[in-house]
C-alpha cells in the first residue's frame, strides 16, 4: 500500500506491509524460502554490511516474508518498526537485551504468563539481570521498586490467566518519570482490543503464537517500537546511545533516530542471538492476522456470554472475567481495551481439584492443552499441569489455585460451547 489516506484496522490487517510481488505480481505474499540474497556487486554488499543501505543479506537477519509481517504488526500497533522472532519468549529477551547489562533489573508485574515468571525469576539471572515483581495496582510499590539500576517496567495489558486489566497509563507515567521504557506484553488483548503505545508504552511484545496467528499452527514473537523514547537522554542505554564496536563505532540512536531500537534488534539482536522467525511461520501468521478483528469480536462476544452463564451456574464458585459487571477491573475495560476484555478467563469450581480434573476430562469441544488464543476453545487445569511445580501459596498468587480452570474461548457457536460446559460440569459433580 502507498502512503495516503489513513486506513481502518480491518483494511490494514489485510494490506499493511504487503505489495504485489515485484518479480511475479503474486498478490498473496510469497514464502521467500531462501537463506541468502545475491548482492548486485561488491559495493552493494559493503553498504549492506555497514548498515548504509537497507536490504537482504541472510535470513537470520532479514527475510522478505518476515519483513511484511513486521510492517503489518508495527502498523496495527501504531509503532514505527517491529522485529519478529522465533517465539513470544524470544521477543521478551530481544526486548530486554538492548536495555539491560549485568546488575540491571526490570520491574515486572506479579500478574504475568507463568512462563514469563520463570524466565524473569530464574533464567535471566544467568545474564546477570534480575526482575523485581510488584503488584501493579499498588502504584507506590511500583515507584518504590524502580531504582537506579532499573532499565524497564514490564506488564501484560490483559494479564494471563485472564480477568485482570493493567492500568497502562499509570505505569507509563511512572516509567516516564524514571526515564525508562514501559514494555507491554499485548498477547492476550491484541492490537485490535488494546493499543499500549497510545496509552504511553515504549515497546510492545507479542507471542504471535496466540491470537495473531489464531489457528494454533506456529510459534512466533514480535517486538514493536513506538519510536518515541529518547535513548540519549541519560547514560542508561549505551547500546542505543554509545558507539557500537561491531559497526565501526556507529551510534544507533544518532544514526537511525526513532528506528534505532528496530535496527538494533535486527543488526545486533537477531545477528548475535539468532532467535529468528522463519518465513513459513511468518506466512501462517500473515494468513491468520487477516481475520484478526473478526475473530477478536467473536472471542469477546462468546467470552462475555459464556462467562455470564458460568457465573450463575450452581457448580461454579466464581468467574474472573473483566467483561463481567462483577469484576473489580470492569471499570478499566472502557479506557484500556474499549472493544472488550478478550477471550480468556478463569472459573473456580465447587469441589476443588478433583472436580476440576473431572470437568476438564469430560469436555468434548474444548481441548485440554497448554495454549490459548486459538480459533478453537481450550482449557487447562493449571494446578495439575503448568503450575504443578509451584507451592499452593504460589499457585494461589498466580490465580492458578487447585479449584481454578483457565478457559480460552474460541469462535465456535456459543450455544454449543455452553452445552459442552454444562454436560462436563454435571459429570464433574456426580
Ligand atoms: C504464550 C505467551 C507467551 C510466550 O509466548 P511463546 O510464543 O509461547 O514463547 C508470553 N506472554 C503471554 C501473555 C503468552 O500468552
XYZ file of C-alpha atoms and ligand atoms in Angstrom:
445
model
C 0.000 0.000 0.000
C 1.151 3.545 -0.641
C 1.109 6.375 1.878
C -2.193 8.122 1.574
C -5.410 8.071 3.479
C -5.395 6.643 6.976
C -6.993 3.252 6.625
C -9.050 1.477 9.263
C -7.917 -1.567 11.233
C -9.826 -4.068 9.059
C -8.102 -2.749 5.937
C -4.646 -2.578 7.499
C -4.774 -6.127 8.907
C -5.042 -7.342 5.288
C -2.875 -4.850 3.398
C -0.257 -3.193 5.634
C 3.290 -4.085 4.601
C 2.245 -6.134 1.543
C 2.668 -5.252 -2.108
C 2.188 -7.440 -5.177
C 5.428 -9.396 -5.617
C 7.701 -7.220 -7.805
C 9.040 -10.218 -9.752
C 5.840 -12.155 -10.466
C 2.903 -9.955 -9.465
C 1.812 -12.611 -6.955
C -0.994 -11.000 -4.947
C -0.507 -13.058 -1.799
C 2.851 -12.579 -0.044
C 5.122 -15.398 -1.262
C 7.075 -17.560 1.167
C 10.601 -16.449 0.324
C 12.220 -19.761 1.205
C 15.784 -18.524 0.718
C 18.675 -18.305 3.136
C 20.718 -15.766 1.189
C 20.278 -12.943 -1.347
C 22.592 -12.116 -4.248
C 24.470 -8.826 -3.967
C 24.386 -6.550 -7.018
C 28.156 -6.011 -6.707
C 30.868 -5.705 -4.058
C 29.942 -2.105 -3.293
C 26.310 -3.074 -2.644
C 27.465 -5.864 -0.318
C 29.726 -3.480 1.615
C 26.940 -0.902 2.002
C 24.570 -3.547 3.341
C 27.106 -4.843 5.846
C 27.876 -1.271 7.003
C 24.135 -0.580 7.537
C 24.436 2.235 4.985
C 21.800 0.622 2.824
C 18.805 -1.441 3.856
C 18.353 -4.752 2.074
C 18.536 -8.500 2.351
C 21.754 -10.304 3.244
C 20.972 -13.519 5.089
C 17.720 -14.821 6.581
C 18.985 -14.887 10.182
C 18.661 -11.093 9.956
C 16.021 -10.294 7.371
C 13.657 -12.137 5.043
C 11.049 -10.596 2.710
C 8.123 -12.678 4.050
C 9.036 -11.904 7.657
C 9.500 -8.225 6.718
C 5.863 -7.984 5.566
C 4.674 -9.387 8.893
C 6.927 -6.961 10.774
C 5.463 -3.987 8.944
C 1.918 -5.334 9.376
C 2.209 -5.727 13.169
C 4.047 -2.399 13.581
C 1.227 -0.666 11.690
C -1.556 -2.340 13.692
C 0.165 -1.389 16.963
C 0.862 2.183 15.846
C 4.636 1.705 16.115
C 7.442 2.841 13.787
C 9.030 -0.588 13.389
C 8.951 -4.175 14.550
C 11.230 -7.184 14.757
C 9.781 -10.675 14.514
C 11.457 -13.600 16.223
C 11.018 -17.276 16.971
C 8.591 -17.155 19.935
C 6.961 -14.882 22.483
C 9.670 -15.731 24.988
C 12.345 -14.859 22.431
C 10.603 -11.487 21.961
C 10.885 -10.778 25.680
C 14.636 -11.493 25.713
C 15.063 -9.490 22.482
C 13.198 -6.539 24.063
C 15.319 -6.550 27.211
C 18.652 -7.304 25.535
C 19.458 -3.762 24.266
C 18.350 -2.222 27.581
C 19.990 -4.429 30.180
C 23.507 -5.086 31.404
C 24.776 -7.233 34.283
C 23.476 -5.708 37.534
C 20.398 -4.169 35.906
C 16.812 -5.044 36.743
C 13.328 -4.962 35.241
C 10.371 -4.045 37.439
C 7.688 -6.559 36.431
C 4.038 -7.068 37.248
C 3.369 -10.035 39.515
C 0.484 -10.948 37.168
C 2.211 -12.497 34.172
C 2.062 -15.584 31.978
C 3.571 -18.465 34.014
C 6.452 -18.985 31.576
C 7.389 -15.319 31.842
C 7.528 -15.536 35.629
C 10.006 -18.416 35.263
C 12.042 -16.617 32.567
C 12.248 -13.442 34.678
C 12.727 -15.008 38.110
C 15.209 -17.736 37.067
C 16.707 -17.697 33.600
C 17.636 -14.029 33.171
C 19.789 -14.324 36.306
C 22.301 -16.183 34.110
C 22.844 -12.908 32.234
C 23.317 -11.003 35.494
C 19.879 -9.393 35.084
C 17.091 -9.568 37.647
C 13.374 -8.871 37.989
C 11.518 -7.238 40.859
C 7.895 -8.408 40.909
C 5.297 -5.945 42.154
C 1.522 -5.692 42.327
C 0.911 -3.105 39.613
C -2.332 -1.975 41.294
C -0.117 -0.601 44.079
C 1.455 2.343 42.248
C 3.501 3.375 45.299
C 5.028 -0.099 45.353
C 5.881 0.202 41.656
C 7.546 3.601 42.237
C 9.446 2.240 45.234
C 10.691 -0.766 43.229
C 12.236 1.404 40.493
C 15.873 2.160 41.391
C 18.970 3.498 39.620
C 19.624 0.078 38.060
C 16.112 -0.340 36.662
C 16.074 -0.342 32.860
C 12.426 -1.178 32.133
C 8.956 -1.701 33.574
C 7.128 -4.772 32.208
C 3.450 -5.745 32.307
C 0.717 -7.506 30.305
C -2.229 -5.433 29.053
C -4.860 -8.104 29.727
C -2.940 -10.387 32.048
C -2.879 -14.141 31.738
C -4.724 -16.205 33.059
C -7.388 -13.606 32.395
C -9.644 -11.246 34.246
C -7.040 -8.621 35.075
C -6.634 -5.345 33.165
C -3.459 -3.335 33.772
C -3.618 0.443 34.174
C -1.080 1.013 31.395
C -1.344 4.825 31.572
C -0.447 4.883 35.262
C 2.553 2.574 34.725
C 3.700 4.594 31.705
C 3.706 7.747 33.861
C 5.922 6.043 36.454
C 8.297 4.652 33.797
C 8.488 8.102 32.149
C 9.273 9.738 35.458
C 12.128 7.274 35.980
C 13.438 7.696 32.406
C 12.943 4.031 31.481
C 10.707 2.387 28.861
C 7.434 0.632 29.655
C 7.232 -2.741 27.862
C 3.728 -4.153 27.441
C 3.019 -7.771 26.509
C -0.117 -7.332 24.380
C -0.559 -11.033 23.523
C -3.904 -11.637 25.234
C -5.506 -8.380 24.095
C -4.013 -7.987 20.580
C -3.803 -4.554 18.900
C -7.483 -4.856 17.986
C -8.600 -4.636 21.616
C -5.760 -2.624 23.158
C -3.214 -0.083 21.901
C -0.487 0.119 24.523
C 1.503 2.706 22.527
C -1.413 5.160 22.543
C -1.576 4.632 26.336
C 2.125 5.516 26.753
C 4.051 2.249 26.244
C 7.507 2.461 24.615
C 7.710 -1.159 23.439
C 5.070 -3.821 22.805
C 5.887 -7.527 22.759
C 3.774 -10.367 21.372
C 3.588 -14.075 21.306
C 2.285 -14.282 17.721
C 1.690 -17.971 18.535
C -1.652 -16.965 20.044
C -4.382 -14.679 18.646
C -2.316 -13.003 15.911
C -1.883 -16.364 14.158
C -5.110 -17.620 15.680
C -5.057 -21.179 14.374
C -2.581 -22.975 16.622
C -0.045 -23.748 13.880
C 3.243 -21.926 14.555
C 5.194 -20.254 17.353
C 6.488 -16.748 16.900
C 7.107 -13.447 18.610
C 7.381 -9.773 17.830
C 8.738 -6.569 19.409
C 7.162 -3.305 18.268
C 8.850 0.047 18.957
C 6.823 3.230 19.412
C 9.860 5.230 18.234
C 9.104 7.755 20.981
C 11.776 7.028 23.580
C 14.818 9.306 23.846
C 17.618 6.767 24.285
C 20.204 9.549 24.577
C 18.503 11.445 27.429
C 20.627 9.595 30.001
C 23.615 7.261 30.099
C 21.351 4.321 30.947
C 21.149 2.837 27.441
C 24.670 2.703 25.993
C 23.687 0.073 23.386
C 21.446 2.719 21.816
C 23.382 5.923 22.542
C 27.069 4.905 22.561
C 29.358 3.713 19.722
C 28.798 0.066 18.695
C 32.239 -1.544 18.249
C 30.956 -4.227 15.831
C 29.760 -1.499 13.409
C 32.849 0.748 13.359
C 31.612 2.875 16.255
C 28.176 3.606 14.781
C 25.718 5.069 17.321
C 22.269 3.548 16.744
C 20.186 6.374 18.185
C 22.159 9.118 16.465
C 22.147 7.289 13.105
C 18.655 5.799 12.966
C 16.650 8.172 15.220
C 13.200 6.747 16.001
C 14.134 3.482 14.219
C 17.158 2.878 16.480
C 15.573 0.095 18.515
C 14.293 -1.739 15.428
C 17.643 -1.532 13.616
C 19.470 -2.670 16.748
C 17.035 -5.582 17.125
C 17.923 -6.821 13.653
C 21.553 -5.786 13.250
C 22.675 -6.859 16.727
C 19.806 -8.812 18.342
C 18.990 -11.245 15.541
C 22.563 -11.249 14.258
C 24.001 -12.414 17.593
C 21.131 -14.087 19.457
C 19.776 -15.785 16.332
C 16.176 -16.120 17.586
C 14.903 -15.728 14.043
C 11.365 -16.282 12.753
C 11.320 -18.494 9.667
C 9.359 -17.498 6.530
C 6.888 -20.421 6.861
C 5.897 -19.212 10.326
C 5.549 -15.647 9.034
C 3.278 -16.959 6.262
C 0.909 -18.745 8.664
C 0.779 -15.672 10.885
C 0.093 -13.395 7.903
C -2.801 -15.706 6.952
C -4.189 -15.524 10.464
C -3.770 -11.807 11.018
C -6.006 -11.007 8.015
C -9.045 -12.027 10.110
C -7.866 -10.752 13.499
C -10.623 -8.194 14.078
C -13.380 -10.616 13.068
C -12.044 -13.304 15.355
C -11.486 -10.974 18.315
C -15.041 -9.649 18.047
C -16.371 -13.203 18.232
C -13.933 -14.210 21.025
C -15.182 -11.262 23.096
C -18.860 -11.862 22.313
C -18.592 -15.578 23.193
C -16.472 -14.955 26.311
C -18.992 -12.422 27.661
C -21.925 -14.732 27.100
C -20.208 -17.834 28.478
C -18.612 -16.102 31.494
C -22.018 -14.642 32.371
C -23.662 -18.053 32.064
C -20.966 -19.769 34.170
C -21.184 -17.121 36.882
C -24.768 -18.173 37.704
C -24.139 -21.933 37.460
C -24.690 -23.962 40.657
C -21.351 -25.793 40.346
C -19.326 -22.577 39.997
C -17.815 -20.534 42.825
C -16.718 -17.527 40.793
C -15.595 -16.387 37.349
C -12.800 -13.835 36.777
C -13.571 -12.030 33.539
C -13.112 -8.270 33.307
C -16.024 -8.121 30.864
C -18.418 -9.032 33.719
C -20.048 -6.299 35.832
C -18.881 -8.207 38.922
C -15.185 -7.793 38.022
C -13.164 -5.296 40.087
C -11.407 -4.410 36.802
C -14.586 -3.797 34.837
C -14.070 -0.004 35.071
C -10.739 -0.242 33.259
C -12.129 -2.010 30.195
C -13.521 1.170 28.613
C -10.193 3.014 28.961
C -7.612 0.261 28.332
C -9.384 -2.145 25.953
C -12.535 -0.392 24.734
C -13.528 -3.143 22.286
C -13.660 -5.786 25.005
C -11.760 -7.698 27.674
C -10.570 -10.547 25.424
C -11.430 -14.219 25.341
C -9.555 -15.550 28.341
C -10.757 -16.089 31.906
C -10.671 -18.450 34.840
C -13.503 -20.273 36.527
C -13.357 -21.617 40.099
C -15.359 -24.790 40.631
C -17.033 -26.078 43.760
C -15.449 -29.446 44.556
C -11.835 -28.240 44.178
C -9.022 -30.145 42.494
C -10.988 -33.342 41.870
C -13.977 -31.594 40.280
C -11.621 -29.587 38.023
C -9.818 -32.691 36.783
C -13.125 -34.472 36.021
C -14.524 -31.345 34.356
C -11.528 -30.983 32.045
C -11.536 -34.705 31.190
C -15.214 -34.708 30.242
C -15.248 -31.705 27.910
C -15.730 -32.648 24.264
C -15.424 -29.490 22.146
C -12.869 -27.859 24.450
C -9.351 -29.313 24.217
C -7.127 -29.708 27.270
C -3.903 -28.088 26.060
C -1.144 -25.687 27.132
C -2.108 -22.988 24.632
C -4.515 -20.086 24.284
C -5.792 -17.701 21.649
C -6.779 -20.403 19.149
C -9.941 -20.348 16.981
C -10.966 -23.474 18.909
C -11.864 -23.399 22.592
C -9.197 -24.585 25.004
C -8.961 -25.286 28.722
C -6.217 -26.079 31.146
C -6.235 -27.059 34.793
C -3.117 -25.167 35.786
C -2.629 -26.737 39.231
C -2.197 -30.225 37.747
C -0.167 -29.067 34.719
C 1.622 -25.755 34.062
C 1.691 -24.717 37.742
C 2.331 -28.229 39.184
C 5.818 -27.325 40.410
C 4.595 -24.347 42.446
C 3.686 -24.399 46.131
C -0.029 -23.994 46.977
C 0.692 -20.374 48.011
C 2.410 -19.633 44.689
C -0.473 -21.269 42.806
C -2.997 -19.029 44.611
C -0.919 -15.902 43.924
C -0.724 -16.774 40.227
C -4.520 -17.177 40.067
C -3.969 -20.908 39.486
C -5.312 -22.465 42.683
C -6.357 -26.151 42.658
C -10.036 -25.158 42.204
C -9.376 -22.967 39.130
C -9.604 -23.816 35.415
C -8.358 -21.414 32.730
C -10.592 -21.137 29.687
C -9.638 -19.718 26.279
C -12.927 -19.181 24.482
C -12.846 -19.921 20.757
C -15.012 -18.688 17.920
C -17.394 -21.669 17.717
C -21.147 -21.300 18.385
C -21.627 -20.077 21.963
C -24.653 -22.368 22.428
C -22.542 -25.431 21.600
C -19.795 -24.340 23.991
C -22.326 -23.755 26.783
C -23.899 -27.183 26.227
C -20.451 -28.800 26.385
C -19.521 -26.941 29.590
C -22.876 -27.865 31.121
C -22.540 -31.611 30.499
C -18.922 -31.622 31.782
C -19.904 -29.684 34.936
C -22.665 -32.252 35.646
C -20.176 -35.114 35.303
C -17.617 -33.288 37.464
C -20.071 -33.108 40.329
C -21.594 -36.533 40.050
C 2.250 -17.674 25.275
C 2.622 -16.398 25.910
C 3.968 -16.003 25.984
C 5.093 -16.856 25.454
O 4.986 -16.993 24.078
P 5.597 -18.263 23.259
O 5.258 -17.949 21.858
O 4.915 -19.481 23.807
O 7.057 -18.264 23.568
C 4.248 -14.780 26.566
N 3.273 -13.998 27.064
C 1.974 -14.359 27.020
C 0.945 -13.453 27.591
C 1.604 -15.563 26.441
O 0.312 -15.916 26.409
